[in-house]
PDB file of C-alpha atoms in Angstrom:
ATOM      1  CA  MET A   1       0.360   0.144   0.110  1.00  0.00           C
ATOM      2  CA  LEU A   2       2.829   2.185   0.760  1.00  0.00           C
ATOM      3  CA  LEU A   3       4.855   1.794  -2.149  1.00  0.00           C
ATOM      4  CA  GLU A   4       1.408   2.386  -4.730  1.00  0.00           C
ATOM      5  CA  TYR A   5       1.030   5.744  -3.129  1.00  0.00           C
ATOM      6  CA  ILE A   6       4.735   6.490  -3.358  1.00  0.00           C
ATOM      7  CA  TYR A   7       4.394   5.423  -7.091  1.00  0.00           C
ATOM      8  CA  ASN A   8       1.292   7.401  -7.535  1.00  0.00           C
ATOM      9  CA  LYS A   9       2.041  10.135  -5.983  1.00  0.00           C
ATOM     10  CA  PHE A  10       6.144  10.589  -7.695  1.00  0.00           C
ATOM     11  CA  THR A  11       6.896  10.345 -11.431  1.00  0.00           C
ATOM     12  CA  TYR A  12      10.428   8.934 -10.604  1.00  0.00           C
ATOM     13  CA  VAL A  13      11.257   7.230  -7.392  1.00  0.00           C
ATOM     14  CA  VAL A  14      15.500   7.225  -7.206  1.00  0.00           C
ATOM     15  CA  ALA A  15      17.360   5.370  -5.190  1.00  0.00           C
ATOM     16  CA  CYS A  16      20.989   7.727  -5.665  1.00  0.00           C
ATOM     17  CA  ASP A  17      24.427   7.561  -3.882  1.00  0.00           C
ATOM     18  CA  ALA A  18      27.489   9.762  -4.040  1.00  0.00           C
ATOM     19  CA  GLU A  19      31.179   8.419  -3.806  1.00  0.00           C
ATOM     20  CA  PHE A  20      33.061  11.139  -2.767  1.00  0.00           C
ATOM     21  CA  THR A  21      36.862  12.449  -1.312  1.00  0.00           C
ATOM     22  CA  GLY A  22      37.255  15.578   0.858  1.00  0.00           C
ATOM     23  CA  ASP A  23      37.080  16.736   4.520  1.00  0.00           C
ATOM     24  CA  MET A  24      37.072  13.027   6.239  1.00  0.00           C
ATOM     25  CA  LEU A  25      37.693  15.366   9.558  1.00  0.00           C
ATOM     26  CA  ASP A  26      34.184  16.560   9.330  1.00  0.00           C
ATOM     27  CA  SER A  27      35.511  20.339   9.246  1.00  0.00           C
ATOM     28  CA  GLY A  28      32.799  21.590   6.830  1.00  0.00           C
ATOM     29  CA  GLU A  29      34.649  21.664   3.847  1.00  0.00           C
ATOM     30  CA  LEU A  30      32.569  20.917   0.586  1.00  0.00           C
ATOM     31  CA  ASN A  31      33.191  17.428  -0.723  1.00  0.00           C
ATOM     32  CA  ASP A  32      34.926  16.966  -4.175  1.00  0.00           C
ATOM     33  CA  VAL A  33      32.400  14.632  -5.949  1.00  0.00           C
ATOM     34  CA  VAL A  34      33.748  11.398  -7.957  1.00  0.00           C
ATOM     35  CA  CYS A  35      30.405  10.164  -9.202  1.00  0.00           C
ATOM     36  CA  PHE A  36      26.744   9.949  -8.316  1.00  0.00           C
ATOM     37  CA  VAL A  37      24.802   6.599  -9.583  1.00  0.00           C
ATOM     38  CA  TYR A  38      20.837   7.222 -10.031  1.00  0.00           C
ATOM     39  CA  LYS A  39      18.385   4.341 -10.389  1.00  0.00           C
ATOM     40  CA  ASP A  40      14.901   4.882 -10.813  1.00  0.00           C
ATOM     41  CA  ILE A  41      13.184   2.333  -9.044  1.00  0.00           C
ATOM     42  CA  LYS A  42       9.783   2.294 -11.418  1.00  0.00           C
ATOM     43  CA  SER A  43      11.300   1.751 -14.664  1.00  0.00           C
ATOM     44  CA  GLY A  44      14.976   0.386 -14.058  1.00  0.00           C
ATOM     45  CA  LYS A  45      16.867   3.436 -15.665  1.00  0.00           C
ATOM     46  CA  LYS A  46      20.381   3.953 -14.307  1.00  0.00           C
ATOM     47  CA  ILE A  47      22.405   6.941 -14.957  1.00  0.00           C
ATOM     48  CA  ILE A  48      25.996   7.176 -13.698  1.00  0.00           C
ATOM     49  CA  THR A  49      27.294  10.913 -13.757  1.00  0.00           C
ATOM     50  CA  HIS A  50      31.155  11.404 -13.019  1.00  0.00           C
ATOM     51  CA  GLY A  51      33.529  14.556 -14.680  1.00  0.00           C
ATOM     52  CA  LYS A  52      31.116  17.510 -16.311  1.00  0.00           C
ATOM     53  CA  ASP A  53      27.818  15.229 -15.838  1.00  0.00           C
ATOM     54  CA  LEU A  54      28.027  15.625 -12.182  1.00  0.00           C
ATOM     55  CA  LYS A  55      26.690  19.104 -12.160  1.00  0.00           C
ATOM     56  CA  LYS A  56      23.100  18.144 -13.661  1.00  0.00           C
ATOM     57  CA  LEU A  57      20.556  16.254 -11.538  1.00  0.00           C
ATOM     58  CA  PRO A  58      19.421  13.627 -14.194  1.00  0.00           C
ATOM     59  CA  PHE A  59      15.895  13.865 -12.535  1.00  0.00           C
ATOM     60  CA  PRO A  60      12.960  17.011 -11.692  1.00  0.00           C
ATOM     61  CA  LYS A  61      13.164  17.943  -8.409  1.00  0.00           C
ATOM     62  CA  ASN A  62       9.963  18.181  -7.571  1.00  0.00           C
ATOM     63  CA  GLU A  63       8.450  15.097  -9.376  1.00  0.00           C
ATOM     64  CA  THR A  64      11.003  12.957  -7.903  1.00  0.00           C
ATOM     65  CA  LEU A  65      11.107  10.859  -4.712  1.00  0.00           C
ATOM     66  CA  PHE A  66      15.136  10.418  -4.054  1.00  0.00           C
ATOM     67  CA  ILE A  67      16.414   7.442  -1.441  1.00  0.00           C
ATOM     68  CA  ALA A  68      19.668   7.545   0.063  1.00  0.00           C
ATOM     69  CA  HIS A  69      21.162   5.150   2.768  1.00  0.00           C
ATOM     70  CA  ASN A  70      22.632   8.299   5.118  1.00  0.00           C
ATOM     71  CA  ALA A  71      21.084  10.967   2.741  1.00  0.00           C
ATOM     72  CA  GLY A  72      23.331  13.676   4.732  1.00  0.00           C
ATOM     73  CA  ALA A  73      25.970  12.526   2.581  1.00  0.00           C
ATOM     74  CA  GLU A  74      24.081  12.750  -0.964  1.00  0.00           C
ATOM     75  CA  VAL A  75      22.582  16.014   0.309  1.00  0.00           C
ATOM     76  CA  HIS A  76      26.244  17.647   1.232  1.00  0.00           C
ATOM     77  CA  SER A  77      27.409  16.252  -2.359  1.00  0.00           C
ATOM     78  CA  TRP A  78      24.564  17.872  -4.449  1.00  0.00           C
ATOM     79  CA  LEU A  79      25.146  20.847  -2.357  1.00  0.00           C
ATOM     80  CA  SER A  80      29.446  20.723  -3.049  1.00  0.00           C
ATOM     81  CA  LEU A  81      28.166  20.300  -7.000  1.00  0.00           C
ATOM     82  CA  LYS A  82      25.976  23.394  -7.094  1.00  0.00           C
ATOM     83  CA  ILE A  83      22.873  21.700  -7.147  1.00  0.00           C
ATOM     84  CA  GLY A  84      21.253  21.640  -3.921  1.00  0.00           C
ATOM     85  CA  PRO A  85      19.148  19.297  -2.729  1.00  0.00           C
ATOM     86  CA  PRO A  86      15.901  17.751  -4.046  1.00  0.00           C
ATOM     87  CA  LYS A  87      12.140  18.512  -2.515  1.00  0.00           C
ATOM     88  CA  TYR A  88      11.928  14.798  -1.644  1.00  0.00           C
ATOM     89  CA  ILE A  89      14.607  12.489   0.217  1.00  0.00           C
ATOM     90  CA  TRP A  90      13.950   9.285   1.911  1.00  0.00           C
ATOM     91  CA  ASP A  91      16.932   8.568   4.393  1.00  0.00           C
ATOM     92  CA  THR A  92      16.972   4.545   5.064  1.00  0.00           C
ATOM     93  CA  MET A  93      19.130   4.747   7.380  1.00  0.00           C
ATOM     94  CA  ILE A  94      16.827   6.679   9.560  1.00  0.00           C
ATOM     95  CA  GLU A  95      13.882   4.646   8.913  1.00  0.00           C
ATOM     96  CA  ASP A  96      16.066   1.649   9.623  1.00  0.00           C
ATOM     97  CA  LYS A  97      17.217   3.354  13.022  1.00  0.00           C
ATOM     98  CA  LYS A  98      13.415   4.282  13.546  1.00  0.00           C
ATOM     99  CA  LEU A  99      12.075   0.668  12.828  1.00  0.00           C
ATOM    100  CA  ASN A 100      14.977  -1.458  14.496  1.00  0.00           C
ATOM    101  CA  PHE A 101      17.227   0.911  17.093  1.00  0.00           C
ATOM    102  CA  GLY A 102      18.306  -1.086  19.777  1.00  0.00           C
ATOM    103  CA  LYS A 103      17.004  -4.375  18.010  1.00  0.00           C
ATOM    104  CA  VAL A 104      19.917  -4.922  15.840  1.00  0.00           C
ATOM    105  CA  ARG A 105      23.632  -3.993  15.636  1.00  0.00           C
ATOM    106  CA  GLY A 106      24.775  -1.391  12.990  1.00  0.00           C
ATOM    107  CA  HIS A 107      22.423   0.413  10.585  1.00  0.00           C
ATOM    108  CA  GLY A 108      25.192   1.001   7.765  1.00  0.00           C
ATOM    109  CA  LEU A 109      23.977   0.389   4.399  1.00  0.00           C
ATOM    110  CA  LEU A 110      25.712  -3.292   4.058  1.00  0.00           C
ATOM    111  CA  LYS A 111      24.191  -4.510   7.239  1.00  0.00           C
ATOM    112  CA  LEU A 112      21.031  -3.169   6.328  1.00  0.00           C
ATOM    113  CA  ALA A 113      20.730  -4.658   2.726  1.00  0.00           C
ATOM    114  CA  ASN A 114      22.281  -8.204   4.346  1.00  0.00           C
ATOM    115  CA  ARG A 115      19.282  -8.070   7.176  1.00  0.00           C
ATOM    116  CA  TYR A 116      16.903  -7.704   4.162  1.00  0.00           C
ATOM    117  CA  GLU A 117      18.647 -10.144   2.041  1.00  0.00           C
ATOM    118  CA  ILE A 118      19.362  -8.251  -0.577  1.00  0.00           C
ATOM    119  CA  PRO A 119      21.050 -10.499  -3.545  1.00  0.00           C
ATOM    120  CA  GLY A 120      24.260  -9.303  -4.591  1.00  0.00           C
ATOM    121  CA  VAL A 121      25.797  -7.138  -1.681  1.00  0.00           C
ATOM    122  CA  ILE A 122      29.481  -6.788  -1.573  1.00  0.00           C
ATOM    123  CA  SER A 123      31.493  -7.450   1.726  1.00  0.00           C
ATOM    124  CA  GLU A 124      32.237  -5.172   4.012  1.00  0.00           C
ATOM    125  CA  GLU A 125      36.030  -5.672   2.992  1.00  0.00           C
ATOM    126  CA  LEU A 126      35.331  -5.130  -0.456  1.00  0.00           C
ATOM    127  CA  LYS A 127      33.470  -2.134   0.164  1.00  0.00           C
ATOM    128  CA  GLN A 128      36.350  -0.505   2.382  1.00  0.00           C
ATOM    129  CA  TYR A 129      38.634  -1.339  -0.121  1.00  0.00           C
ATOM    130  CA  TYR A 130      36.678   0.722  -2.455  1.00  0.00           C
ATOM    131  CA  ILE A 131      36.591   3.658  -0.181  1.00  0.00           C
ATOM    132  CA  ASP A 132      39.998   3.691   0.375  1.00  0.00           C
ATOM    133  CA  LEU A 133      41.004   3.337  -3.197  1.00  0.00           C
ATOM    134  CA  ILE A 134      38.379   6.858  -3.446  1.00  0.00           C
ATOM    135  CA  LEU A 135      39.916   8.232  -0.832  1.00  0.00           C
ATOM    136  CA  SER A 136      43.179   7.697  -1.626  1.00  0.00           C
ATOM    137  CA  ARG A 137      42.619   9.469  -5.353  1.00  0.00           C
ATOM    138  CA  LYS A 138      44.768   6.614  -6.790  1.00  0.00           C
ATOM    139  CA  TYR A 139      43.049   4.979  -8.844  1.00  0.00           C
ATOM    140  CA  THR A 140      43.298   3.446 -12.342  1.00  0.00           C
ATOM    141  CA  ASP A 141      40.468   3.688 -15.010  1.00  0.00           C
ATOM    142  CA  ASP A 142      39.547   0.379 -14.504  1.00  0.00           C
ATOM    143  CA  ASP A 143      39.553   0.787 -10.967  1.00  0.00           C
ATOM    144  CA  PHE A 144      37.302   3.625 -11.699  1.00  0.00           C
ATOM    145  CA  GLU A 145      34.594   1.411 -13.746  1.00  0.00           C
ATOM    146  CA  LYS A 146      35.031  -0.853 -10.500  1.00  0.00           C
ATOM    147  CA  ILE A 147      34.110   2.474  -8.289  1.00  0.00           C
ATOM    148  CA  LEU A 148      30.916   3.208 -10.798  1.00  0.00           C
ATOM    149  CA  ASN A 149      29.244  -0.574 -10.952  1.00  0.00           C
TER     150      ASN A 149
END
């Protein structure tokens, strides 16, 4: 019933994720956004942006529900790109905390995906490898393709 309501209310329902480098000590500097991946859940259309394409939001702000895990990172990335945040954002980490706080250990994206048995989830070790690679800014073109995927 909730999904039906969402699909009727929004033209696009888009899961999104940003990868970025920048201030890891949280001193308030803007992110250096490496890439943004968007997937419209209704149509299955996936859009991967990087380079000059980053500065254009591929879905209209007022017709799209953007879904992100720990959406503060995506909002910070949109601000860094001077796009500004979209009007509608659903943060799955906040929802997970509201539903499961005190019942489970950890509310990270991989833990959440594994709890719901979502197929194709990468390991914590591989995720950490890619995070370290992105932060080092020393990745090859082949590495970057893997990061995008």
